[in-house]
Amino acid sequence: MSKKFTLLLIVLMIPIAQGFTQSFMKVSYGDDLFAVGGGARGLGMGGAQVALVNDVTAGFWNPAGLFGITNKQIAYMHSERFGGVVAYDYGAFAMPLRNSEDVIGITFFRQGVDGIKNTLNAWDRDRDQPVSNPEDHITEFSTADMALMLSYATSLTPSISWGTSLKLLYSRLGPFANGFGYSLDLGAMYRHEKFSAGVNIHNITTLMKLWSVNEEELEPLRDYFDDETLNEAFPQGQNEYTPPSMRFGIASWRDFGEFKVTGTLDLLTHFENRRTYNINLGPLSFQPHLGSEISYKNLLFIRVGLTDMYTDRDSKFYASPTLGGGFRVNKIFIDYGFSSFAGMSADLGYTHRISAKISL
């Protein structure tokens, strides 16, 4: 399997080397689709999961965490953000391979806005007023980002596992433009009796995304701009790349009778000099995520966390607290997570997530 993985990595790197000889633009938030994460447990714990995750949601948080799953698992989550404007759906499936401890998984993400009005054909520029019966010329479209992750996990030693997730992305801006992208995540995890450590390198091959624009659909825009501003206003099919990022974490837990207390810390590292982050070392930017969980007999769960820690231009510190809970009935887990936006984004409201996980 390791030889196959090495071959896959080489194949993925070839287009990257070729791509940089073409026109690619660096973007800082090209993988923002994954900022929400997978599963309400992660939200309730401030997004600190890379060293703790050990179920089907590991395909996203840290593919190495899939190792150790002994039966098939299915998870699903739906949430809405920004007052219900943005819909987010997540689903995952994982299973151990037959006659092996290795685990494979598949994960799906969709984030989109539906019902957007397209009024390009409802205005008569010559008369500077709406066309007759404008309702007949107004259509609706959706914009969405989708991703499919194919994951594999195995072990190096009884205490160390590693895993990888191949990510395939598709973005659609109604009838106007669409983009295709791909990248690879690589993770590892060390497990001990009372603590664990994990690391996940996101987009280790660099996230490449190629866009195409349907100029025919955008033709009405030409009526609203003069020749000097048309080139700036008219979208171009610009290819993009997003640099790698890395998430490192540690977790520890203790039993107190029938209760179990868990604490975990993640450190998300970007190589983009994000100045609002509290810790910066040259081009490196670090953002901590904190989480804690109290469980009772592995049946009831209470969670708290901190995320989105940053400093604004006035050196004011902000952080978004998170809360969550869950319960288990036989082989079904139901989890709830809650977070609020902080600082300049406080007016954006709250995020609620409910997810379900089933062991088959």
mmCIF file with all atom_site columns, C-alpha atoms in Angstrom, residues 172-273:
data_model
loop_
_atom_site.group_PDB
_atom_site.id
_atom_site.type_symbol
_atom_site.label_atom_id
_atom_site.label_alt_id
_atom_site.label_comp_id
_atom_site.label_asym_id
_atom_site.label_entity_id
_atom_site.label_seq_id
_atom_site.pdbx_PDB_ins_code
_atom_site.Cartn_x
_atom_site.Cartn_y
_atom_site.Cartn_z
_atom_site.occupancy
_atom_site.B_iso_or_equiv
_atom_site.pdbx_formal_charge
_atom_site.auth_seq_id
_atom_site.auth_comp_id
_atom_site.auth_asym_id
_atom_site.auth_atom_id
_atom_site.pdbx_PDB_model_num
ATOM 1   C CA . ARG A 1 172 ? -20.479 26.258 -9.325  1.00 0.00 ? 172 ARG A CA 1
ATOM 2   C CA . LEU A 1 173 ? -21.615 29.870 -9.576  1.00 0.00 ? 173 LEU A CA 1
ATOM 3   C CA . GLY A 1 174 ? -24.978 29.316 -11.208 1.00 0.00 ? 174 GLY A CA 1
ATOM 4   C CA . PRO A 1 175 ? -24.724 29.298 -15.006 1.00 0.00 ? 175 PRO A CA 1
ATOM 5   C CA . PHE A 1 176 ? -21.831 31.775 -14.951 1.00 0.00 ? 176 PHE A CA 1
ATOM 6   C CA . ALA A 1 177 ? -18.752 29.822 -13.862 1.00 0.00 ? 177 ALA A CA 1
ATOM 7   C CA . ASN A 1 178 ? -17.516 26.544 -12.437 1.00 0.00 ? 178 ASN A CA 1
ATOM 8   C CA . GLY A 1 179 ? -14.252 25.297 -11.023 1.00 0.00 ? 179 GLY A CA 1
ATOM 9   C CA . PHE A 1 180 ? -12.562 21.953 -10.383 1.00 0.00 ? 180 PHE A CA 1
ATOM 10  C CA . GLY A 1 181 ? -9.846  21.318 -7.826  1.00 0.00 ? 181 GLY A CA 1
ATOM 11  C CA . TYR A 1 182 ? -7.922  18.616 -6.022  1.00 0.00 ? 182 TYR A CA 1
ATOM 12  C CA . SER A 1 183 ? -5.390  18.146 -3.230  1.00 0.00 ? 183 SER A CA 1
ATOM 13  C CA . LEU A 1 184 ? -4.168  15.616 -0.687  1.00 0.00 ? 184 LEU A CA 1
ATOM 14  C CA . ASP A 1 185 ? -4.153  15.599 3.134   1.00 0.00 ? 185 ASP A CA 1
ATOM 15  C CA . LEU A 1 186 ? -1.694  13.518 5.135   1.00 0.00 ? 186 LEU A CA 1
ATOM 16  C CA . GLY A 1 187 ? -2.117  12.795 8.844   1.00 0.00 ? 187 GLY A CA 1
ATOM 17  C CA . ALA A 1 188 ? -0.529  10.838 11.674  1.00 0.00 ? 188 ALA A CA 1
ATOM 18  C CA . MET A 1 189 ? -1.566  10.026 15.243  1.00 0.00 ? 189 MET A CA 1
ATOM 19  C CA . TYR A 1 190 ? 0.124   8.662  18.348  1.00 0.00 ? 190 TYR A CA 1
ATOM 20  C CA . ARG A 1 191 ? -2.096  7.032  20.969  1.00 0.00 ? 191 ARG A CA 1
ATOM 21  C CA . HIS A 1 192 ? -1.166  6.276  24.570  1.00 0.00 ? 192 HIS A CA 1
ATOM 22  C CA . GLU A 1 193 ? -3.215  5.051  27.504  1.00 0.00 ? 193 GLU A CA 1
ATOM 23  C CA . LYS A 1 194 ? -3.939  8.559  28.824  1.00 0.00 ? 194 LYS A CA 1
ATOM 24  C CA . PHE A 1 195 ? -3.037  10.940 25.999  1.00 0.00 ? 195 PHE A CA 1
ATOM 25  C CA . SER A 1 196 ? -2.641  11.246 22.253  1.00 0.00 ? 196 SER A CA 1
ATOM 26  C CA . ALA A 1 197 ? -1.009  13.550 19.722  1.00 0.00 ? 197 ALA A CA 1
ATOM 27  C CA . GLY A 1 198 ? -1.898  14.141 16.104  1.00 0.00 ? 198 GLY A CA 1
ATOM 28  C CA . VAL A 1 199 ? -0.921  16.139 13.051  1.00 0.00 ? 199 VAL A CA 1
ATOM 29  C CA . ASN A 1 200 ? -2.717  16.683 9.755   1.00 0.00 ? 200 ASN A CA 1
ATOM 30  C CA . ILE A 1 201 ? -1.093  18.475 6.827   1.00 0.00 ? 201 ILE A CA 1
ATOM 31  C CA . HIS A 1 202 ? -3.867  19.949 4.708   1.00 0.00 ? 202 HIS A CA 1
ATOM 32  C CA . ASN A 1 203 ? -3.228  20.310 0.978   1.00 0.00 ? 203 ASN A CA 1
ATOM 33  C CA . ILE A 1 204 ? 0.230   18.790 1.205   1.00 0.00 ? 204 ILE A CA 1
ATOM 34  C CA . THR A 1 205 ? 0.333   18.762 -2.599  1.00 0.00 ? 205 THR A CA 1
ATOM 35  C CA . THR A 1 206 ? -1.067  22.339 -2.728  1.00 0.00 ? 206 THR A CA 1
ATOM 36  C CA . LEU A 1 207 ? -4.745  22.787 -3.546  1.00 0.00 ? 207 LEU A CA 1
ATOM 37  C CA . MET A 1 208 ? -5.085  23.426 -7.282  1.00 0.00 ? 208 MET A CA 1
ATOM 38  C CA . LYS A 1 209 ? -8.303  24.846 -8.705  1.00 0.00 ? 209 LYS A CA 1
ATOM 39  C CA . LEU A 1 210 ? -9.107  25.566 -12.340 1.00 0.00 ? 210 LEU A CA 1
ATOM 40  C CA . TRP A 1 211 ? -11.966 27.900 -13.257 1.00 0.00 ? 211 TRP A CA 1
ATOM 41  C CA . SER A 1 212 ? -13.957 28.378 -16.440 1.00 0.00 ? 212 SER A CA 1
ATOM 42  C CA . VAL A 1 213 ? -16.351 31.266 -17.144 1.00 0.00 ? 213 VAL A CA 1
ATOM 43  C CA . ASN A 1 214 ? -19.434 31.162 -19.361 1.00 0.00 ? 214 ASN A CA 1
ATOM 44  C CA . GLU A 1 215 ? -19.002 34.523 -21.087 1.00 0.00 ? 215 GLU A CA 1
ATOM 45  C CA . GLU A 1 216 ? -22.249 34.135 -23.003 1.00 0.00 ? 216 GLU A CA 1
ATOM 46  C CA . GLU A 1 217 ? -24.268 34.162 -19.771 1.00 0.00 ? 217 GLU A CA 1
ATOM 47  C CA . LEU A 1 218 ? -22.406 37.278 -18.618 1.00 0.00 ? 218 LEU A CA 1
ATOM 48  C CA . GLU A 1 219 ? -22.803 39.136 -21.898 1.00 0.00 ? 219 GLU A CA 1
ATOM 49  C CA . PRO A 1 220 ? -25.494 41.499 -20.497 1.00 0.00 ? 220 PRO A CA 1
ATOM 50  C CA . LEU A 1 221 ? -22.842 42.905 -18.141 1.00 0.00 ? 221 LEU A CA 1
ATOM 51  C CA . ARG A 1 222 ? -21.182 44.596 -21.089 1.00 0.00 ? 222 ARG A CA 1
ATOM 52  C CA . ASP A 1 223 ? -24.103 47.012 -21.275 1.00 0.00 ? 223 ASP A CA 1
ATOM 53  C CA . TYR A 1 224 ? -23.330 48.406 -17.828 1.00 0.00 ? 224 TYR A CA 1
ATOM 54  C CA . PHE A 1 225 ? -19.619 49.229 -18.177 1.00 0.00 ? 225 PHE A CA 1
ATOM 55  C CA . ASP A 1 226 ? -17.531 51.370 -20.493 1.00 0.00 ? 226 ASP A CA 1
ATOM 56  C CA . ASP A 1 227 ? -14.436 50.076 -22.230 1.00 0.00 ? 227 ASP A CA 1
ATOM 57  C CA . GLU A 1 228 ? -12.099 51.287 -19.468 1.00 0.00 ? 228 GLU A CA 1
ATOM 58  C CA . THR A 1 229 ? -13.808 49.418 -16.643 1.00 0.00 ? 229 THR A CA 1
ATOM 59  C CA . LEU A 1 230 ? -15.086 46.398 -18.557 1.00 0.00 ? 230 LEU A CA 1
ATOM 60  C CA . ASN A 1 231 ? -11.916 44.328 -18.193 1.00 0.00 ? 231 ASN A CA 1
ATOM 61  C CA . GLU A 1 232 ? -11.886 44.825 -14.421 1.00 0.00 ? 232 GLU A CA 1
ATOM 62  C CA . ALA A 1 233 ? -15.591 44.102 -13.975 1.00 0.00 ? 233 ALA A CA 1
ATOM 63  C CA . PHE A 1 234 ? -15.866 41.159 -16.354 1.00 0.00 ? 234 PHE A CA 1
ATOM 64  C CA . PRO A 1 235 ? -14.873 37.888 -14.591 1.00 0.00 ? 235 PRO A CA 1
ATOM 65  C CA . GLN A 1 236 ? -11.960 35.932 -15.972 1.00 0.00 ? 236 GLN A CA 1
ATOM 66  C CA . GLY A 1 237 ? -11.283 32.187 -15.788 1.00 0.00 ? 237 GLY A CA 1
ATOM 67  C CA . GLN A 1 238 ? -8.388  32.553 -13.344 1.00 0.00 ? 238 GLN A CA 1
ATOM 68  C CA . ASN A 1 239 ? -6.763  29.401 -12.011 1.00 0.00 ? 239 ASN A CA 1
ATOM 69  C CA . GLU A 1 240 ? -5.974  29.351 -8.280  1.00 0.00 ? 240 GLU A CA 1
ATOM 70  C CA . TYR A 1 241 ? -3.740  27.588 -5.808  1.00 0.00 ? 241 TYR A CA 1
ATOM 71  C CA . THR A 1 242 ? -3.917  27.442 -2.014  1.00 0.00 ? 242 THR A CA 1
ATOM 72  C CA . PRO A 1 243 ? -0.719  26.710 -0.035  1.00 0.00 ? 243 PRO A CA 1
ATOM 73  C CA . PRO A 1 244 ? -0.585  23.884 2.507   1.00 0.00 ? 244 PRO A CA 1
ATOM 74  C CA . SER A 1 245 ? -1.570  24.368 6.131   1.00 0.00 ? 245 SER A CA 1
ATOM 75  C CA . MET A 1 246 ? -0.937  22.183 9.157   1.00 0.00 ? 246 MET A CA 1
ATOM 76  C CA . ARG A 1 247 ? -2.916  21.314 12.266  1.00 0.00 ? 247 ARG A CA 1
ATOM 77  C CA . PHE A 1 248 ? -1.105  19.858 15.275  1.00 0.00 ? 248 PHE A CA 1
ATOM 78  C CA . GLY A 1 249 ? -2.824  18.804 18.475  1.00 0.00 ? 249 GLY A CA 1
ATOM 79  C CA . ILE A 1 250 ? -2.558  17.035 21.806  1.00 0.00 ? 250 ILE A CA 1
ATOM 80  C CA . ALA A 1 251 ? -5.282  15.493 23.957  1.00 0.00 ? 251 ALA A CA 1
ATOM 81  C CA . SER A 1 252 ? -5.476  13.943 27.416  1.00 0.00 ? 252 SER A CA 1
ATOM 82  C CA . TRP A 1 253 ? -8.221  12.265 29.433  1.00 0.00 ? 253 TRP A CA 1
ATOM 83  C CA . ARG A 1 254 ? -8.813  10.986 32.937  1.00 0.00 ? 254 ARG A CA 1
ATOM 84  C CA . ASP A 1 255 ? -11.470 8.753  34.492  1.00 0.00 ? 255 ASP A CA 1
ATOM 85  C CA . PHE A 1 256 ? -13.264 9.779  37.677  1.00 0.00 ? 256 PHE A CA 1
ATOM 86  C CA . GLY A 1 257 ? -15.500 6.892  38.550  1.00 0.00 ? 257 GLY A CA 1
ATOM 87  C CA . GLU A 1 258 ? -18.246 6.770  35.930  1.00 0.00 ? 258 GLU A CA 1
ATOM 88  C CA . PHE A 1 259 ? -17.172 10.137 34.495  1.00 0.00 ? 259 PHE A CA 1
ATOM 89  C CA . LYS A 1 260 ? -14.460 10.819 31.930  1.00 0.00 ? 260 LYS A CA 1
ATOM 90  C CA . VAL A 1 261 ? -12.900 14.273 31.467  1.00 0.00 ? 261 VAL A CA 1
ATOM 91  C CA . THR A 1 262 ? -11.068 15.081 28.226  1.00 0.00 ? 262 THR A CA 1
ATOM 92  C CA . GLY A 1 263 ? -9.068  18.161 27.269  1.00 0.00 ? 263 GLY A CA 1
ATOM 93  C CA . THR A 1 264 ? -7.558  18.926 23.879  1.00 0.00 ? 264 THR A CA 1
ATOM 94  C CA . LEU A 1 265 ? -5.597  21.676 22.130  1.00 0.00 ? 265 LEU A CA 1
ATOM 95  C CA . ASP A 1 266 ? -5.103  22.199 18.393  1.00 0.00 ? 266 ASP A CA 1
ATOM 96  C CA . LEU A 1 267 ? -2.705  24.651 16.782  1.00 0.00 ? 267 LEU A CA 1
ATOM 97  C CA . LEU A 1 268 ? -3.672  25.524 13.205  1.00 0.00 ? 268 LEU A CA 1
ATOM 98  C CA . THR A 1 269 ? -0.711  26.818 11.205  1.00 0.00 ? 269 THR A CA 1
ATOM 99  C CA . HIS A 1 270 ? -1.000  28.800 7.976   1.00 0.00 ? 270 HIS A CA 1
ATOM 100 C CA . PHE A 1 271 ? 1.929   29.811 5.785   1.00 0.00 ? 271 PHE A CA 1
ATOM 101 C CA . GLU A 1 272 ? 0.260   33.017 4.610   1.00 0.00 ? 272 GLU A CA 1
ATOM 102 C CA . ASN A 1 273 ? 1.079   35.668 7.261   1.00 0.00 ? 273 ASN A CA 1
#
